[in-house]
PDB file of C-alpha atoms in Angstrom:
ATOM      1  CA  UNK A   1      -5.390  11.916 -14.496  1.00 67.00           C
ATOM      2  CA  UNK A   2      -3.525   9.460 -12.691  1.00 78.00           C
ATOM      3  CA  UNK A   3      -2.949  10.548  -8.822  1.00 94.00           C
ATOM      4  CA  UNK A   4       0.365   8.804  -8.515  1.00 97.00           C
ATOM      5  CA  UNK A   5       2.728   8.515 -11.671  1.00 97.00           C
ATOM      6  CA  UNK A   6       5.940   6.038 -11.556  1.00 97.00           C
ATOM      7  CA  UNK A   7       7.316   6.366 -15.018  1.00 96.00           C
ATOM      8  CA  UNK A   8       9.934   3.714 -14.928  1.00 96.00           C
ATOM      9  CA  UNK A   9       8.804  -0.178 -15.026  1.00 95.00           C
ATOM     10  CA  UNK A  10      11.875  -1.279 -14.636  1.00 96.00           C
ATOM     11  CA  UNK A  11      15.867  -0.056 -13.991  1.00 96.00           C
ATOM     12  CA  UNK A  12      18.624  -2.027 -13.715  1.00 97.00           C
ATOM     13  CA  UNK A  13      22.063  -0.783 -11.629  1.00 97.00           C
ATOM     14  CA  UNK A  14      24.971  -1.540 -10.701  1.00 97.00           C
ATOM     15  CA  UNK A  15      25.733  -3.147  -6.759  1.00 97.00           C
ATOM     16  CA  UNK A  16      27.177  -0.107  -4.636  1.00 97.00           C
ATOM     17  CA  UNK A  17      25.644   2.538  -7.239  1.00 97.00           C
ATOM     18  CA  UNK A  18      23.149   5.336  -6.056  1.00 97.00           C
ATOM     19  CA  UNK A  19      19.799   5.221  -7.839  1.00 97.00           C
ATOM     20  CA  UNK A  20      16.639   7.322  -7.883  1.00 98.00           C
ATOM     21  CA  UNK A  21      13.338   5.853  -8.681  1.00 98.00           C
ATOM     22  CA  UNK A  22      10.984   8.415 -10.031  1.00 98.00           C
ATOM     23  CA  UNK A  23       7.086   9.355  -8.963  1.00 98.00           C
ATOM     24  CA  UNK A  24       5.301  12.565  -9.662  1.00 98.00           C
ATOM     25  CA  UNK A  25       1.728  12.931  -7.832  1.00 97.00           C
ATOM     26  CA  UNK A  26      -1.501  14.937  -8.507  1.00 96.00           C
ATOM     27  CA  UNK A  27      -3.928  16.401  -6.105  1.00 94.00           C
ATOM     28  CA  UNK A  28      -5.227  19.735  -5.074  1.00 92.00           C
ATOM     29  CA  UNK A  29      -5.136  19.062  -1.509  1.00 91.00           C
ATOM     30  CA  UNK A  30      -2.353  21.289   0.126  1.00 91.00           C
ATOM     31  CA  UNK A  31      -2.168  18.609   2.865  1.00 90.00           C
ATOM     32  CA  UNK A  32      -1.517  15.421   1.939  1.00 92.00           C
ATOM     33  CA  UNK A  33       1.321  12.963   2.379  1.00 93.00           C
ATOM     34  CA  UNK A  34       3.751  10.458   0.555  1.00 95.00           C
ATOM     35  CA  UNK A  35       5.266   7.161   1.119  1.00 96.00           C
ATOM     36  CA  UNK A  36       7.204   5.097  -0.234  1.00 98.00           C
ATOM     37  CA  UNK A  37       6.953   1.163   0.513  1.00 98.00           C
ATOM     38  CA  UNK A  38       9.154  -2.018  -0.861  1.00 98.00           C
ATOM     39  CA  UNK A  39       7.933  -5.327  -2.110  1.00 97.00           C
ATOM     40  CA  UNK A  40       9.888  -7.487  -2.494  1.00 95.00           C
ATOM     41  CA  UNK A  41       9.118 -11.286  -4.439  1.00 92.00           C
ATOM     42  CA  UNK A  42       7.685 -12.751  -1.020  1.00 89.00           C
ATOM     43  CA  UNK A  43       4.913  -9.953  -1.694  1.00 90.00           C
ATOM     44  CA  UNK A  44       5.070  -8.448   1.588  1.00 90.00           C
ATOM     45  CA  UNK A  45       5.111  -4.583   1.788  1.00 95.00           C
ATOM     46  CA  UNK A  46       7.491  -2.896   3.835  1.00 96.00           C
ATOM     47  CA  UNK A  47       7.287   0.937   4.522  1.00 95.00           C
ATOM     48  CA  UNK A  48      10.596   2.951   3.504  1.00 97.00           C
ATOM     49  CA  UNK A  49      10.285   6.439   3.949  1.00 97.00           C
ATOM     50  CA  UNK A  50       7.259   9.161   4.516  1.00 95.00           C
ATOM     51  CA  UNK A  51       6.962  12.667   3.596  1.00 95.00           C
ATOM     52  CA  UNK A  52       4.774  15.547   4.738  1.00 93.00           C
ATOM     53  CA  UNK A  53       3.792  18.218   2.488  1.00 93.00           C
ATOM     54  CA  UNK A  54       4.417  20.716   5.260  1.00 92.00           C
ATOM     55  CA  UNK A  55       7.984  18.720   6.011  1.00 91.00           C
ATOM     56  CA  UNK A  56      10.882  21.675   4.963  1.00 89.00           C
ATOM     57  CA  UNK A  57      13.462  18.975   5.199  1.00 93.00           C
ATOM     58  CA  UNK A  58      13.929  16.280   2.925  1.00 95.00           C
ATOM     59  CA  UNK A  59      13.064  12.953   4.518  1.00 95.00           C
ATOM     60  CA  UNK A  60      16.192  10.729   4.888  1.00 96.00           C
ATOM     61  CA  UNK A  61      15.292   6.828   6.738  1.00 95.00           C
ATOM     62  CA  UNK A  62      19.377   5.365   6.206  1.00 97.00           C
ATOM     63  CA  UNK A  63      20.212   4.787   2.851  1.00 97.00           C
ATOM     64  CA  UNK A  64      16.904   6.063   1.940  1.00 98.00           C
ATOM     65  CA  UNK A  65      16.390   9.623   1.273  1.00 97.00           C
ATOM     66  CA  UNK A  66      13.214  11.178  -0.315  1.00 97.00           C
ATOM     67  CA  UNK A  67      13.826  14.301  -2.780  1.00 96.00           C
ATOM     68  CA  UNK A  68      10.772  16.401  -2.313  1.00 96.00           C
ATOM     69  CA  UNK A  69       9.999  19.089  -4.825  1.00 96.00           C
ATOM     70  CA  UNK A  70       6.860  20.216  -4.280  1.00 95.00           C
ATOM     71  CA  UNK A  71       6.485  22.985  -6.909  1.00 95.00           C
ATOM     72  CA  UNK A  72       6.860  20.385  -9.367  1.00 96.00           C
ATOM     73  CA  UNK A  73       5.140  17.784  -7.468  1.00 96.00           C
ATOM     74  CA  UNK A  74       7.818  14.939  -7.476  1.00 97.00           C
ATOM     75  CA  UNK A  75       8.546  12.911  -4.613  1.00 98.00           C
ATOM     76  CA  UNK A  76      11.405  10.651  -6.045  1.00 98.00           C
ATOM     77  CA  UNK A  77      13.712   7.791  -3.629  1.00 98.00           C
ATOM     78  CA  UNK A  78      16.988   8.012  -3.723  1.00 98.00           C
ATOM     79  CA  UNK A  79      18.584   4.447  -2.207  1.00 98.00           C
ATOM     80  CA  UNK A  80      22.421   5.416  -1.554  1.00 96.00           C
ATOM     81  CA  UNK A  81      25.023   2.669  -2.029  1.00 96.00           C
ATOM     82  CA  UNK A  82      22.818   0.022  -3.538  1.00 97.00           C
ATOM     83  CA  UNK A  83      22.404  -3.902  -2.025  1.00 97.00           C
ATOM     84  CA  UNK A  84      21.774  -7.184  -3.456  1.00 97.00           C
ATOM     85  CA  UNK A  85      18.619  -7.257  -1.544  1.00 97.00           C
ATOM     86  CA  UNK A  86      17.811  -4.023  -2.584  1.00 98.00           C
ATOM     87  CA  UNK A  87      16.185  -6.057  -5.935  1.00 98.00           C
ATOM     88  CA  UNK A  88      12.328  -5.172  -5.244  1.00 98.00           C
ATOM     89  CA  UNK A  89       9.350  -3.783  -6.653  1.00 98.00           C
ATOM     90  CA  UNK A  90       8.805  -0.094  -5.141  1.00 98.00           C
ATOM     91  CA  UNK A  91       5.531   1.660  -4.800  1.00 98.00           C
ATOM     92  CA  UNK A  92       4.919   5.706  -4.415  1.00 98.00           C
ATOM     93  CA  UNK A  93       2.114   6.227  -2.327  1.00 97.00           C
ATOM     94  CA  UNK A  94      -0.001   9.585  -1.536  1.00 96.00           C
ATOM     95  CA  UNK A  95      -2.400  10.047   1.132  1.00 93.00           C
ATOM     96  CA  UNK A  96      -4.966  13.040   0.631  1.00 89.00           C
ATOM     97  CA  UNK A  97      -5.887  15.272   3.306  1.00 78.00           C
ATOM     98  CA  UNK A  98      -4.086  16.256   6.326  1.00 70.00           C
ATOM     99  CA  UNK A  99      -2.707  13.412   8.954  1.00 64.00           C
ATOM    100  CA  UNK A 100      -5.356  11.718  10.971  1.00 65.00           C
ATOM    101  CA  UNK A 101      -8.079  12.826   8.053  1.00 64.00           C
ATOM    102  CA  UNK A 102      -8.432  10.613   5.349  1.00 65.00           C
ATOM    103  CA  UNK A 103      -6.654   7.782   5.507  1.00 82.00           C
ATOM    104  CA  UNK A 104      -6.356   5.332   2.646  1.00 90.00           C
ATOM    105  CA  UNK A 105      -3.231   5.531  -0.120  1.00 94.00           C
ATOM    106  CA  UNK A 106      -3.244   5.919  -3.672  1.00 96.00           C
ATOM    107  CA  UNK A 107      -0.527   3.678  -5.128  1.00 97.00           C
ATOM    108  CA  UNK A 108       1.596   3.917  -8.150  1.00 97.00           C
ATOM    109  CA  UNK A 109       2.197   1.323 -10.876  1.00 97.00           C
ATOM    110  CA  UNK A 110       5.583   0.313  -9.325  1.00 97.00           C
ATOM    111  CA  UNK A 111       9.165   0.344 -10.775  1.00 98.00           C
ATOM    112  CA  UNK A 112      10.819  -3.488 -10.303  1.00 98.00           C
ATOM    113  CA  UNK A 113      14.556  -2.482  -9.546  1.00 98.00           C
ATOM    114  CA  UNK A 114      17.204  -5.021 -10.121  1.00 98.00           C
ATOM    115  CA  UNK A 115      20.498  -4.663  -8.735  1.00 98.00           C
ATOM    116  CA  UNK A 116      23.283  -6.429 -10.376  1.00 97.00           C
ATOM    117  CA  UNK A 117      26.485  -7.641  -8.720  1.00 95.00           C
TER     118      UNK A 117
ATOM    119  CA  UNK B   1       6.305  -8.448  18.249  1.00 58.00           C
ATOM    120  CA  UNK B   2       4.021  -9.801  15.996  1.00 85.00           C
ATOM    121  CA  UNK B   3       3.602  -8.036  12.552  1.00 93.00           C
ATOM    122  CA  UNK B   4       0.272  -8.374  10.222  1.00 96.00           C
ATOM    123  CA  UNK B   5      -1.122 -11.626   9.696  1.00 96.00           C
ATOM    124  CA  UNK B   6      -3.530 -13.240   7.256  1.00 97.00           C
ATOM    125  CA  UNK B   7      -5.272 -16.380   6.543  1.00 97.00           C
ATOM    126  CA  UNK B   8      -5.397 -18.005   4.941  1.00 97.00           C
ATOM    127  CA  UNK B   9      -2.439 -17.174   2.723  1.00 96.00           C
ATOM    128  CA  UNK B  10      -3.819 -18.961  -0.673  1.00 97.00           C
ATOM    129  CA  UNK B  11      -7.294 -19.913  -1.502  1.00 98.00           C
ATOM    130  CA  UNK B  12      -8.748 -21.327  -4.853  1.00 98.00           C
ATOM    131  CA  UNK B  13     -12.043 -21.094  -5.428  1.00 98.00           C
ATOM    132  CA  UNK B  14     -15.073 -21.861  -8.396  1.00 97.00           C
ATOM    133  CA  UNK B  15     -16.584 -19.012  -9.609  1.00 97.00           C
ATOM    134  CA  UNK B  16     -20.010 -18.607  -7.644  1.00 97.00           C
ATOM    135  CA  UNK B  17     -18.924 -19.525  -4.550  1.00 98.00           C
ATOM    136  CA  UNK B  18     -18.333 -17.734  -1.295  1.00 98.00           C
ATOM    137  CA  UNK B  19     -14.781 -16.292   0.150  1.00 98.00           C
ATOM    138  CA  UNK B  20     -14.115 -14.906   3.473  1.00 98.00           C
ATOM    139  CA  UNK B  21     -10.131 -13.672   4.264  1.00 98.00           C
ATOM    140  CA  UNK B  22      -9.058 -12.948   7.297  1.00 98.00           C
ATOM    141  CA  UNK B  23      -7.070 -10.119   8.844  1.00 98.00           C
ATOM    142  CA  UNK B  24      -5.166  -9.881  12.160  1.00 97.00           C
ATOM    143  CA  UNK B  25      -3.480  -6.357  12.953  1.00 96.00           C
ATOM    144  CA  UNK B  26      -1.050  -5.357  15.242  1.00 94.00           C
ATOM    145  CA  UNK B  27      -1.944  -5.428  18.801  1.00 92.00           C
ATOM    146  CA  UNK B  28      -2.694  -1.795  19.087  1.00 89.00           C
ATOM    147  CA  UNK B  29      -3.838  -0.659  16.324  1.00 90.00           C
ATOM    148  CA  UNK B  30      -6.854   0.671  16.029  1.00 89.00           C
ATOM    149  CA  UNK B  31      -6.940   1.134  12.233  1.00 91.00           C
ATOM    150  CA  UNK B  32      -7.282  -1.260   9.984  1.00 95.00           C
ATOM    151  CA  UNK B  33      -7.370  -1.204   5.435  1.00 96.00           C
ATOM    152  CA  UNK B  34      -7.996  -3.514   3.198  1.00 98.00           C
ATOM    153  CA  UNK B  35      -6.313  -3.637  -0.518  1.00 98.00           C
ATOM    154  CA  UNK B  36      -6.917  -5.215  -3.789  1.00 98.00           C
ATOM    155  CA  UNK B  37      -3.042  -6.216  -5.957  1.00 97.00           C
ATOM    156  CA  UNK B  38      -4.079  -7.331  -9.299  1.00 96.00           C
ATOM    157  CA  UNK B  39      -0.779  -8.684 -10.947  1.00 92.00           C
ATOM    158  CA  UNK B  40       1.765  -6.152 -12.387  1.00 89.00           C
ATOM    159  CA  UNK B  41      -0.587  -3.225 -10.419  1.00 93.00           C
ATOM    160  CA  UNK B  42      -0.234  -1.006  -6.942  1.00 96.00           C
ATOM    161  CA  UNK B  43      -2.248  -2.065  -4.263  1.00 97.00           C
ATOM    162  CA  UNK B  44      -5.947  -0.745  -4.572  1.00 97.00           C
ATOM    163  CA  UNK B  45      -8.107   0.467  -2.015  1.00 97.00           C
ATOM    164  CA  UNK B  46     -11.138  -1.029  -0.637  1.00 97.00           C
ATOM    165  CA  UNK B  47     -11.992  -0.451   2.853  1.00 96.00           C
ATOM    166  CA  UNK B  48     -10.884   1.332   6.242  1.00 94.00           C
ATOM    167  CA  UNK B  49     -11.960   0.828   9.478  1.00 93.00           C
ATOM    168  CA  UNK B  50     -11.539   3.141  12.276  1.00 90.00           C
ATOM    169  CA  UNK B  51     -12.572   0.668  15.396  1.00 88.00           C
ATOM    170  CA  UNK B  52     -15.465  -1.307  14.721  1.00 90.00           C
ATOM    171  CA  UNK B  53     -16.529   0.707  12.289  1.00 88.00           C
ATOM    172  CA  UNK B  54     -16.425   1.037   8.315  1.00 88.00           C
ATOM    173  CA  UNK B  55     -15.139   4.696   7.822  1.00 86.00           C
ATOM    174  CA  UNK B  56     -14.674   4.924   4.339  1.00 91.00           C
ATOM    175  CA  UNK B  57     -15.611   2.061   2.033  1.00 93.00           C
ATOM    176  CA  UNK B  58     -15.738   3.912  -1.163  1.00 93.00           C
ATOM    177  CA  UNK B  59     -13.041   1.384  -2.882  1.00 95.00           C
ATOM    178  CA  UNK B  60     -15.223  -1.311  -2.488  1.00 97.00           C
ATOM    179  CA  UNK B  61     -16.025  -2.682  -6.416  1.00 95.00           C
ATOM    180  CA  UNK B  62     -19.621  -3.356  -5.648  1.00 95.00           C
ATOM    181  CA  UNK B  63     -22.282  -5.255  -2.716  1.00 95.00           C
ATOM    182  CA  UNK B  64     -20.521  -8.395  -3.434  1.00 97.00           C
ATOM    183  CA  UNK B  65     -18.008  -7.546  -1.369  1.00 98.00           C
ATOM    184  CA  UNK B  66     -18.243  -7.264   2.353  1.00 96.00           C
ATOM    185  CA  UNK B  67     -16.022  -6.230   5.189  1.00 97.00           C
ATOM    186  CA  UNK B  68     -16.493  -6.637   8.706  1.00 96.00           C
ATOM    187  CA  UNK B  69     -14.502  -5.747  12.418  1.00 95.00           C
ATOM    188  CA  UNK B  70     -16.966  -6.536  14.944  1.00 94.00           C
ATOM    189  CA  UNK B  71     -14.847  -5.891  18.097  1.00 92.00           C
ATOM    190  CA  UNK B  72     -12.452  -3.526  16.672  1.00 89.00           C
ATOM    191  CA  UNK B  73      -8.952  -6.160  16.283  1.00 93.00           C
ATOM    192  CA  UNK B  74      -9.881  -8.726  13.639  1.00 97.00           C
ATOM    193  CA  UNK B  75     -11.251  -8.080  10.136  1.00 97.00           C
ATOM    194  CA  UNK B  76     -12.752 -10.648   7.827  1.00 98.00           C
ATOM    195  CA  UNK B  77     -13.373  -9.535   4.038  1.00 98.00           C
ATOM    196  CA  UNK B  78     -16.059 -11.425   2.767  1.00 98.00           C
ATOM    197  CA  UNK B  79     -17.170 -12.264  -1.213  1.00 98.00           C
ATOM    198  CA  UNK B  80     -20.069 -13.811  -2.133  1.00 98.00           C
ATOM    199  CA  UNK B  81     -20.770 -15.305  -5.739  1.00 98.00           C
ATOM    200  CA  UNK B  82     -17.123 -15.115  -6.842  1.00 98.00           C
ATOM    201  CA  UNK B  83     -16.026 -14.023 -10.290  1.00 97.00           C
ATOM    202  CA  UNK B  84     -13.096 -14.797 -12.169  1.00 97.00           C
ATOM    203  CA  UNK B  85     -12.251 -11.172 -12.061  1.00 96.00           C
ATOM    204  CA  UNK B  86     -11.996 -10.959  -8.234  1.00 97.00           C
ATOM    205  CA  UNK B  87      -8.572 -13.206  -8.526  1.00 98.00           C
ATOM    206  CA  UNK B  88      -6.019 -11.202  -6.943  1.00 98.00           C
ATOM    207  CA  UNK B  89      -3.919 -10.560  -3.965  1.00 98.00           C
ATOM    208  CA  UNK B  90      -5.735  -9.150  -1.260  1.00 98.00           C
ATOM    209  CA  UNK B  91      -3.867  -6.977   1.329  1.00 98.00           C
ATOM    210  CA  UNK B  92      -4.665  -6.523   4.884  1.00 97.00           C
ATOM    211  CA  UNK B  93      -2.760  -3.546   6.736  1.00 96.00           C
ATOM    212  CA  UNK B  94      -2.744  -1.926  10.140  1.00 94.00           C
ATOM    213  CA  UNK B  95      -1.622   1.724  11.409  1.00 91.00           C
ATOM    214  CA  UNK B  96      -1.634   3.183  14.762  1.00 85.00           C
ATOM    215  CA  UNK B  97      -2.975   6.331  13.418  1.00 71.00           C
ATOM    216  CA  UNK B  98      -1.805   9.002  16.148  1.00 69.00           C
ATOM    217  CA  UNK B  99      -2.095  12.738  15.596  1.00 61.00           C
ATOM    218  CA  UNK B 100       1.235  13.185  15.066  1.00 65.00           C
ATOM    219  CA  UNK B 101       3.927  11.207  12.700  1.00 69.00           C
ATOM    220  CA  UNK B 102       3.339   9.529   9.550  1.00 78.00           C
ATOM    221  CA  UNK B 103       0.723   7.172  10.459  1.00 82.00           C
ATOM    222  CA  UNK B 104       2.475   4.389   8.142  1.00 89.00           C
ATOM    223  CA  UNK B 105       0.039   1.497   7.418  1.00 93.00           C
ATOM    224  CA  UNK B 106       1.781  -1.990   8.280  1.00 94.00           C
ATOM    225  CA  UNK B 107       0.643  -4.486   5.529  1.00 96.00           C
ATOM    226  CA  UNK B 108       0.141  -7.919   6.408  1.00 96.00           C
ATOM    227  CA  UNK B 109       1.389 -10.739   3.775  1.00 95.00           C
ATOM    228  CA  UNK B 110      -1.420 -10.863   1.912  1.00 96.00           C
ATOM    229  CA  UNK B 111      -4.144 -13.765   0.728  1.00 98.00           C
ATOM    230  CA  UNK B 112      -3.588 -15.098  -3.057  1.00 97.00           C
ATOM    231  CA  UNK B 113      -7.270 -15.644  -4.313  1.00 98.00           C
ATOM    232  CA  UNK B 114      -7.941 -17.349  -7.513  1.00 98.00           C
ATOM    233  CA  UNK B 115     -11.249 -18.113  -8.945  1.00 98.00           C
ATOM    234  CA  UNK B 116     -11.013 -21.055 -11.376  1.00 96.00           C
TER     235      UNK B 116
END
């Protein structure tokens, strides 16, 4: 089974609109951890917004907010008030194993988001 | 200050022949990944290094592929007899890796190799 599922290749939305990018994860470690990084076409990664399975709270980094629901093991990004240079690919990550354990990330397939003016 | 950095940032090559990629982390940090981006894919695993050492190299595809950190900063990735296959974007990233927070991993902008 895939660790780290990102069922939507591609979306398309309006400039100014909300969206949520999707990712559901996999793993029978209750410790474990999920990110969410940007890539835009220069290639370059660039860390949004992390989430600990022990968090309570929702993380929120800005405009970026992570909805955690653990029972269902979904980790979706919502970006608030959407930019031009919003228009990336964005990767779901998952680390395994508690903080300062196991280090290396699991990465999704990506959804490319394109805003449109 | 200065982010990730990688050399070189393209590099053709003929299959057969040897690669090494280079990695320079953040000042700092004392962990260090390596990453595999075949086009239209997530970022792959290879290697991690805690210090000088390899702590988990499980993601490397097989002995043709090398990775070194001799005194803990730089890495060099190294690939010998090169096969059209290995043609990807390789990804260098750093973290600080304290006990507490979320240990984000800082990704460098990555080498383009191509193996004609």
């Amino acid at each position: 089974a895939q660790k780290i599922t990102q069922t939507q290749p591609g979306m398309f939305v309006q400039e100014k609109e909300a969206v949520t990018l999707d990712c559901t994860y996999d793993t029978s470690d209750q410790s474990y951890g999920l990110f969410w990084y940007k890539q835009p076409s220069s290639g370059e990664m660039i860390f949004l917004i992390y989430q600990g399975s022990y968090d309570e709270q929702n993380a929120t980094e800005g405009r970026y907010s992570l909805n955690f629901q653990k029972a269902r093991k979904s980790a979706n990004l919502v970006i608030s008030a959407s930019q031009l240079g919003d228009s990336a690919m964005y990767f779901c990550a998952m680390r395994e194993g508690p903080n300062f354990g196991n280090e290396k990330l699991t990465f999704g397939t990506g959804t490319r988001l394109t805003i449109i003016p | 200050g200065a982010g990730v950095s990688q050399t070189p940032s393209n590099k053709v090559t003929e299959k057969g022949k040897y690669v090494e990629l280079r990695c320079d982390p953040i000042s700092g940090h004392t962990a260090l990944y390596w990453y595999r981006q075949s086009l239209g894919q997530g970022p792959e695993f290879l290697i991690y290094f805690q210090g000088t050492g390899a702590a988990d190299d499980s993601g490397l595809p097989n002995d043709r592929f090398f990775a070194v950190r001799p005194e803990g900063s730089v890495s060099t990735l190294k690939i010998q007899r090169t096969e059209r296959g290995d043609s990807a974007v390789y990804l260098c990233a750093s973290s600080l890796r304290d006990r507490g927070g979320a240990n984000e991993q800082f990704f460098g902008p990555g080498t383009r190799l191509t193996v004609l």
